[in-house]
Short mmCIF file of C-alpha atoms in Angstrom, two decimals:
data_model
loop_
_atom_site.label_atom_id
_atom_site.label_comp_id
_atom_site.label_asym_id
_atom_site.label_seq_id
_atom_site.Cartn_x
_atom_site.Cartn_y
_atom_site.Cartn_z
CA MET D 1 98.34 139.43 116.28
CA ILE D 2 99.40 138.36 112.73
CA ARG D 3 102.24 139.30 110.85
CA ASN D 4 102.63 139.03 107.01
CA ALA D 5 106.05 138.78 105.64
CA GLY D 6 104.98 138.95 101.89
CA ARG D 7 104.54 142.77 101.75
CA ARG D 8 106.45 143.33 98.57
CA LEU D 9 105.98 141.97 94.99
CA ARG D 10 109.24 142.37 92.96
CA LEU D 11 110.08 141.34 89.50
CA GLY D 12 113.71 141.05 88.54
CA ALA D 13 117.03 139.33 89.43
CA THR D 14 117.43 138.69 93.35
CA PRO D 15 120.80 138.05 94.84
CA ARG D 16 120.74 136.06 97.86
CA THR D 17 121.02 138.37 100.77
CA PRO D 18 120.67 137.90 104.61
CA VAL D 19 117.04 137.53 105.46
CA LEU D 20 116.25 140.23 108.15
CA PRO D 21 114.46 138.73 110.95
CA THR D 22 111.41 141.05 110.74
CA LEU D 23 108.96 138.81 112.49
CA LEU D 24 111.49 138.24 115.43
CA ALA D 25 112.11 141.99 115.51
CA ALA D 26 108.52 142.83 116.10
CA LEU D 27 107.88 139.82 118.34
CA LEU D 28 110.66 140.22 120.59
CA ALA D 29 110.36 144.25 120.77
CA ALA D 30 106.79 143.32 121.95
CA ALA D 31 108.03 140.80 124.39
CA CYS D 32 110.76 143.10 125.92
CA SER D 33 108.33 146.19 126.11
CA GLN D 34 105.37 144.58 127.29
CA ASP D 35 103.58 145.69 124.34
CA LEU D 36 101.88 143.13 122.14
CA GLY D 37 100.06 145.30 119.64
CA SER D 38 96.80 146.88 121.03
CA GLY D 39 96.14 143.60 122.91
CA SER D 40 97.53 142.19 126.19
CA LEU D 41 100.07 139.86 127.10
CA PRO D 42 99.52 136.19 126.51
CA ASP D 43 97.19 134.37 128.92
CA ASN D 44 98.84 132.85 131.99
CA ASP D 45 99.10 128.97 132.39
CA ASP D 46 98.05 127.23 135.24
CA ALA D 47 101.28 128.22 136.98
CA GLY D 48 100.81 131.85 136.25
CA ARG D 49 103.57 131.60 133.65
CA ARG D 50 103.08 134.08 130.46
CA ILE D 51 103.53 131.86 127.21
CA LEU D 52 103.45 133.24 123.79
CA GLN D 53 102.03 130.63 121.27
CA VAL D 54 103.46 131.30 117.80
CA ALA D 55 102.02 129.62 114.61
CA TYR D 56 105.35 129.29 112.59
CA PRO D 57 105.52 128.34 108.95
CA ARG D 58 108.32 125.94 108.74
CA GLU D 59 110.48 123.50 111.08
CA ILE D 60 113.93 124.70 111.25
CA ASP D 61 116.94 122.67 110.36
CA VAL D 62 119.66 123.60 112.89
CA LEU D 63 120.09 126.08 115.70
CA ASN D 64 123.31 127.53 114.48
CA ALA D 65 122.33 130.86 113.03
CA PHE D 66 125.34 130.82 110.53
CA THR D 67 124.84 127.43 108.89
CA SER D 68 121.06 127.34 109.16
CA GLN D 69 119.40 127.33 105.45
CA ASN D 70 116.12 128.59 106.82
CA LEU D 71 114.78 132.01 108.52
CA ILE D 72 116.52 132.47 111.97
CA ASP D 73 113.76 133.89 113.86
CA ILE D 74 113.85 131.29 116.48
CA GLU D 75 117.59 131.02 116.85
CA LEU D 76 117.83 134.85 117.24
CA SER D 77 115.42 134.47 120.28
CA MET D 78 118.39 132.90 122.07
CA VAL D 79 121.45 134.05 120.25
CA GLU D 80 122.52 137.66 119.73
CA GLY D 81 124.91 139.26 117.64
CA LEU D 82 126.72 142.66 117.09
CA ILE D 83 123.74 143.94 115.09
CA THR D 84 120.20 143.12 114.30
CA ALA D 85 117.75 144.70 112.03
CA ASP D 86 114.39 146.32 113.43
CA GLU D 87 111.11 146.27 111.88
CA HIS D 88 111.90 149.25 109.72
CA ASN D 89 114.81 147.47 108.11
CA ARG D 90 117.38 149.55 109.91
CA TYR D 91 120.58 147.91 111.34
CA ILE D 92 120.78 148.71 115.17
CA PRO D 93 123.47 147.51 117.63
CA VAL D 94 123.03 144.66 120.12
CA LEU D 95 125.96 143.49 121.63
CA ALA D 96 127.74 146.16 120.28
CA LYS D 97 127.28 149.86 121.73
CA GLU D 98 127.34 151.48 118.69
CA ILE D 99 127.85 150.90 114.92
CA PRO D 100 131.28 152.19 113.69
CA THR D 101 131.30 155.10 111.26
CA GLU D 102 133.85 157.49 110.08
CA GLU D 103 131.66 160.23 111.79
CA ASN D 104 132.04 158.67 115.20
CA GLY D 105 135.83 157.82 114.60
CA LEU D 106 135.64 154.39 114.98
CA ILE D 107 136.27 153.76 111.10
CA VAL D 108 139.61 154.84 109.94
CA ARG D 109 141.07 154.63 106.53
CA ARG D 110 144.73 153.68 106.15
CA ASP D 111 147.22 155.05 103.89
CA ASP D 112 147.76 151.55 102.41
CA GLY D 113 144.16 151.15 101.42
CA THR D 114 143.03 149.16 104.36
CA VAL D 115 140.42 150.11 106.82
CA GLU D 116 140.44 149.85 110.58
CA MET D 117 137.12 149.30 112.08
CA THR D 118 136.53 149.46 116.03
CA TRP D 119 133.46 147.82 117.70
CA PRO D 120 132.91 148.65 121.44
CA LEU D 121 130.95 146.04 123.29
CA HIS D 122 128.70 145.95 126.21
CA GLU D 123 130.13 145.09 129.51
CA ASN D 124 128.62 142.61 131.87
CA VAL D 125 127.22 140.36 129.11
CA ARG D 126 127.06 136.73 130.12
CA TRP D 127 126.29 133.54 128.24
CA HIS D 128 123.38 131.34 129.37
CA ASP D 129 125.90 129.07 131.26
CA GLY D 130 127.12 132.12 133.16
CA GLU D 131 130.53 132.73 131.33
CA PRO D 132 131.33 136.16 130.42
CA PHE D 133 130.85 137.19 126.53
CA THR D 134 134.07 138.95 125.41
CA SER D 135 135.86 140.39 122.22
CA ALA D 136 137.40 136.70 121.93
CA ASP D 137 133.93 135.31 120.84
CA VAL D 138 133.72 137.95 118.05
CA CYS D 139 137.05 136.93 116.78
CA PHE D 140 136.42 133.31 117.21
CA THR D 141 133.09 133.57 115.14
CA TRP D 142 134.86 135.36 112.49
CA ARG D 143 137.36 132.69 112.18
CA PHE D 144 134.91 130.08 111.84
CA VAL D 145 132.62 131.89 109.28
CA ALA D 146 135.60 132.79 106.93
CA SER D 147 136.94 129.29 107.08
CA PRO D 148 136.58 127.19 103.95
CA GLY D 149 133.79 124.30 104.74
CA SER D 150 131.95 126.59 107.34
CA GLN D 151 128.73 126.19 105.19
CA VAL D 152 127.96 129.69 106.00
CA TYR D 153 125.64 131.10 102.96
CA ASN D 154 127.11 134.45 103.07
CA ARG D 155 130.61 133.52 103.86
CA ASP D 156 131.95 135.68 101.11
CA GLN D 157 130.63 138.85 103.00
CA TYR D 158 133.34 138.14 105.73
CA LEU D 159 136.37 137.60 103.48
CA GLY D 160 137.37 141.10 103.29
CA ILE D 161 138.28 141.15 106.93
CA LEU D 162 142.14 140.60 107.00
CA ASP D 163 142.41 140.41 110.71
CA CYS D 164 140.64 140.54 114.08
CA ALA D 165 142.21 142.00 117.28
CA THR D 166 141.10 142.18 120.84
CA PRO D 167 142.89 145.03 122.53
CA ASP D 168 140.60 144.27 125.71
CA PRO D 169 137.83 142.02 126.41
CA HIS D 170 135.14 144.71 125.44
CA THR D 171 136.70 146.03 122.29
CA VAL D 172 137.13 144.19 118.82
CA VAL D 173 139.22 145.71 115.84
CA PHE D 174 138.78 144.48 112.57
CA THR D 175 141.20 145.24 109.61
CA TRP D 176 139.47 145.19 106.21
CA ASP D 177 141.13 144.97 102.82
CA GLY D 178 139.22 148.21 101.74
CA LEU D 179 135.75 149.94 102.02
CA TYR D 180 132.73 147.73 102.34
CA GLY D 181 129.30 148.98 102.27
CA TYR D 182 127.57 146.12 104.16
CA TYR D 183 129.83 145.90 107.02
CA ASP D 184 127.02 146.80 109.44
CA GLY D 185 124.90 143.94 108.47
CA ILE D 186 126.91 140.98 109.28
CA PHE D 187 127.86 139.43 112.65
CA GLU D 188 124.00 139.02 113.31
CA ALA D 189 124.98 136.10 115.70
CA VAL D 190 128.04 135.32 117.75
CA LEU D 191 129.30 131.88 118.62
CA PRO D 192 130.59 130.91 122.21
CA GLU D 193 134.29 130.29 121.95
CA HIS D 194 134.32 128.50 125.38
CA VAL D 195 131.91 125.81 123.95
CA LEU D 196 132.90 125.44 120.32
CA GLY D 197 136.63 126.46 120.60
CA GLY D 198 139.23 123.58 120.08
CA MET D 199 136.81 122.19 117.27
CA THR D 200 137.67 121.91 113.59
CA THR D 201 135.20 123.67 111.29
CA GLU D 202 133.72 120.53 110.13
CA GLU D 203 133.15 119.52 113.77
CA ILE D 204 131.42 122.87 114.60
CA VAL D 205 129.11 122.41 111.56
CA ASN D 206 128.09 118.99 112.66
CA TYR D 207 128.15 119.43 116.49
CA ARG D 208 124.71 117.96 117.36
CA PRO D 209 124.35 119.12 121.04
CA TYR D 210 124.58 122.78 119.75
CA ASN D 211 122.65 122.20 116.52
CA ARG D 212 119.63 120.52 118.20
CA GLY D 213 119.68 122.67 121.36
CA PRO D 214 120.70 121.22 124.57
CA GLY D 215 124.25 122.31 124.02
CA LEU D 216 123.28 125.81 122.56
CA VAL D 217 124.49 128.88 124.61
CA GLY D 218 123.63 132.06 123.79
CA THR D 219 123.47 135.55 125.38
CA GLY D 220 119.76 136.26 124.45
CA PRO D 221 116.55 136.79 126.42
CA PHE D 222 115.44 133.30 126.04
CA LYS D 223 116.94 130.03 126.59
CA PHE D 224 116.64 126.61 124.65
CA ALA D 225 114.15 124.22 126.52
CA GLN D 226 112.83 121.69 124.08
CA TRP D 227 112.64 120.50 120.38
CA LYS D 228 110.05 118.24 119.43
CA SER D 229 110.87 117.38 115.90
CA GLY D 230 107.74 117.87 113.64
CA GLU D 231 105.83 119.73 116.23
CA TYR D 232 107.35 122.54 118.13
CA LEU D 233 110.38 124.11 119.70
CA ARG D 234 110.25 125.88 123.14
CA VAL D 235 112.27 128.52 124.73
CA VAL D 236 112.07 129.85 128.16
CA ARG D 237 112.86 133.14 129.91
CA ASN D 238 116.52 133.83 130.64
CA ASP D 239 116.43 135.05 134.09
CA ASP D 240 119.95 136.34 134.18
CA TYR D 241 119.74 138.26 130.88
CA TRP D 242 122.18 141.15 130.84
CA ARG D 243 119.80 143.83 129.82
CA GLY D 244 118.05 143.49 133.11
CA ALA D 245 115.52 141.53 135.26
CA GLN D 246 112.63 143.27 133.49
CA TYR D 247 113.37 141.77 130.38
CA PRO D 248 111.89 139.82 128.63
CA ALA D 249 108.40 140.50 129.78
CA ILE D 250 107.04 136.91 129.02
CA ASP D 251 108.11 133.46 130.28
CA GLU D 252 108.03 131.17 127.27
CA ILE D 253 107.66 131.19 123.56
CA VAL D 254 106.47 128.04 121.89
CA TRP D 255 107.13 127.83 118.10
CA ALA D 256 104.66 125.55 116.59
CA PHE D 257 105.74 124.41 113.14
CA ILE D 258 102.62 124.54 110.83
CA PRO D 259 104.17 124.47 107.27
CA ASP D 260 100.56 124.26 105.59
CA ASN D 261 99.28 127.81 104.89
CA ASN D 262 95.75 126.82 105.24
CA THR D 263 96.35 124.57 108.23
CA ARG D 264 98.00 127.67 109.92
CA LEU D 265 95.32 130.06 108.92
CA ASN D 266 92.73 127.61 110.30
CA ALA D 267 94.66 127.43 113.56
CA LEU D 268 94.68 131.15 114.01
CA LYS D 269 90.89 131.45 113.27
CA ALA D 270 90.27 128.87 116.10
CA GLY D 271 92.20 131.28 118.61
CA GLY D 272 94.91 128.71 119.44
CA TYR D 273 97.80 130.96 118.65
CA ASP D 274 98.85 134.54 119.72
CA TYR D 275 101.08 135.29 116.84
CA GLY D 276 101.39 133.90 113.28
CA GLN D 277 102.35 134.57 109.67
CA ILE D 278 99.54 134.45 106.93
CA GLU D 279 99.70 134.61 103.33
CA PRO D 280 98.92 137.72 101.20
CA THR D 281 95.75 136.22 100.05
CA GLN D 282 94.41 135.23 103.40
CA VAL D 283 94.64 138.77 104.88
CA ALA D 284 90.89 139.37 104.03
CA GLN D 285 90.01 136.30 106.13
CA MET D 286 91.70 137.76 109.23
CA ARG D 287 91.01 141.48 109.00
CA GLY D 288 88.61 142.35 111.69
CA ARG D 289 88.54 139.06 113.36
CA GLU D 290 88.13 139.51 117.15
CA GLY D 291 91.03 139.02 119.23
CA TYR D 292 93.60 139.73 116.44
CA GLU D 293 95.14 142.68 114.48
CA VAL D 294 96.51 142.21 110.97
CA HIS D 295 99.61 143.82 110.29
CA LEU D 296 101.61 144.19 106.82
CA ILE D 297 105.23 144.54 107.35
CA SER D 298 108.14 144.91 104.95
CA SER D 299 110.32 142.12 104.05
CA ASN D 300 112.85 140.90 101.73
CA SER D 301 110.96 138.10 100.29
CA VAL D 302 110.26 138.56 96.48
CA MET D 303 108.41 137.16 93.43
CA HIS D 304 110.56 137.46 90.39
CA PHE D 305 110.77 136.45 86.86
CA ASP D 306 114.35 135.50 85.65
CA MET D 307 115.36 135.15 82.04
CA SER D 308 118.58 133.12 82.08
CA VAL D 309 121.32 133.44 79.00
CA GLU D 310 123.39 130.59 80.44
CA THR D 311 121.95 127.85 78.28
CA GLU D 312 121.81 127.31 74.59
CA ARG D 313 118.04 127.80 74.84
CA GLY D 314 118.24 130.66 77.22
CA ARG D 315 120.30 132.22 74.61
CA ALA D 316 118.41 131.81 71.84
CA LEU D 317 115.27 133.22 73.62
CA PHE D 318 116.66 136.12 75.62
CA SER D 319 120.11 137.25 74.47
CA ASP D 320 118.63 140.24 72.69
CA ARG D 321 118.09 142.79 75.25
CA SER D 322 115.13 144.50 73.41
CA VAL D 323 113.39 141.14 73.91
CA ARG D 324 113.91 141.16 77.66
CA GLN D 325 112.59 144.63 77.89
CA ALA D 326 109.59 143.84 75.75
CA LEU D 327 108.55 140.77 78.21
CA PHE D 328 108.74 143.29 81.04
CA HIS D 329 106.46 145.55 79.13
CA ALA D 330 104.08 142.75 78.66
CA ILE D 331 103.80 141.76 82.40
CA ASP D 332 100.87 143.70 84.28
CA ARG D 333 102.56 143.72 87.71
CA HIS D 334 99.94 146.04 89.08
CA ALA D 335 97.28 143.32 88.24
CA ILE D 336 99.02 140.78 89.90
CA ALA D 337 99.79 143.02 93.00
CA ASP D 338 96.07 144.36 93.20
CA GLN D 339 94.25 141.24 92.00
CA LEU D 340 95.99 138.25 92.40
CA MET D 341 97.66 139.38 95.54
CA GLU D 342 94.54 141.23 96.66
CA GLY D 343 96.26 144.44 97.30
CA THR D 344 98.42 143.29 99.93
CA VAL D 345 101.82 143.64 98.43
CA GLU D 346 103.52 146.56 96.24
CA VAL D 347 105.35 146.65 93.01
CA ALA D 348 108.97 147.17 93.37
CA ASP D 349 111.44 147.98 90.72
CA SER D 350 114.54 146.69 92.49
CA PRO D 351 115.42 143.39 94.36
CA LEU D 352 116.31 145.58 97.39
CA ASN D 353 113.51 146.77 99.80
CA THR D 354 112.71 150.44 99.55
CA THR D 355 113.66 150.84 103.21
CA SER D 356 117.04 149.53 102.55
CA PRO D 357 120.03 152.30 102.59
CA TYR D 358 121.29 150.58 99.52
CA TYR D 359 117.77 151.08 97.48
CA ASN D 360 118.22 153.08 94.33
CA PRO D 361 114.90 155.01 93.56
CA ASP D 362 116.17 155.96 90.14
CA VAL D 363 116.34 152.64 88.57
CA THR D 364 114.63 152.08 85.05
CA VAL D 365 110.96 151.30 85.54
CA TYR D 366 109.27 149.16 82.74
CA GLU D 367 105.50 150.01 82.74
CA PHE D 368 102.78 147.75 81.42
CA ASP D 369 102.44 148.60 77.84
CA PRO D 370 101.28 145.63 75.81
CA ASP D 371 101.14 147.54 72.57
CA LEU D 372 104.89 148.68 73.04
CA ALA D 373 105.87 144.93 73.85
CA ARG D 374 104.20 143.63 70.70
CA ARG D 375 105.92 146.18 68.48
CA MET D 376 109.34 145.60 70.27
CA LEU D 377 108.98 141.69 69.59
CA ASP D 378 108.06 142.31 66.03
CA GLU D 379 110.94 144.19 65.59
CA ALA D 380 113.31 141.69 67.09
CA GLY D 381 111.77 139.06 64.57
CA TRP D 382 109.16 137.47 66.87
CA ARG D 383 105.93 136.69 65.23
CA VAL D 384 102.70 135.48 66.91
CA GLY D 385 102.53 131.60 66.32
#
């Protein structure tokens, strides 16, 4: 099975937002449901163990899901959070029983403008070392992420939380400074207080046993086994997984680091991997290949054209709004999508995925119109040559 994360082609400014683990969501859904597409489970090894071989596009930097600057598919096979995103870009509860809303009574607006938000947690959840997962771990995670120097790329999204309370081991209550629409998209991981508690923020950021694996403790369906730098990372089945002994349905995942796109494609063609990510321009080579299915999946990856006005030269070129509009009218995005990218991506008019609850379908669309672009540039004082 092959997943393609390059589904959408976008042109426009793109703020950095958490990358949704679409690859992992589909993979783990299959692993936990015993459904790997229309094919069967991975072949058994000599010991009868079912091992999923994944051709992964890069080697990760650290296993702390908050401080990693890469995709966190690998980390989230071992570490769980209050929520995650499914393959349809929807946020769903994981360690939380449900996501708070005003409708279910778990979000309450106070007279002083603050917001009280209650997250009920699953009971009987255990860390890989057998220690119980509790609400204290969630508050510990918040304190670390919000601390100066945590190196968490989306730290600002947690700063609206004024307080974290633990009325009991399975309930977390946040007090927010006001309404915040993206509250259900953070806490995609939770850190173990009994392992990292007592350390300074800097010590947690640089704690090698957790960052490199032997000391990583999560609540997920797989546990750390081995990280061979430059080659692969192995995770093995968590036999004490809190959802039940039937999960996951496979015994091991080997994440092989194959950063070169052509090398990864050839490795898949050779049949050495069960699952991998290919480029949009490689789809035609894999469609119809025996033993594989090609799936185009939505992602938050974008191709965009930026016009900065922060520098003297940028202001000279792009400070005129009509010039910026003319350049967008001059770009044939459909030709890029259909020809250069071989029809495997879609043109989008927003940096947000169309499946996002925050997507606005009514944004201004700049259709390809080279004649209009020429007239607008002429009127702005631009001349050919």
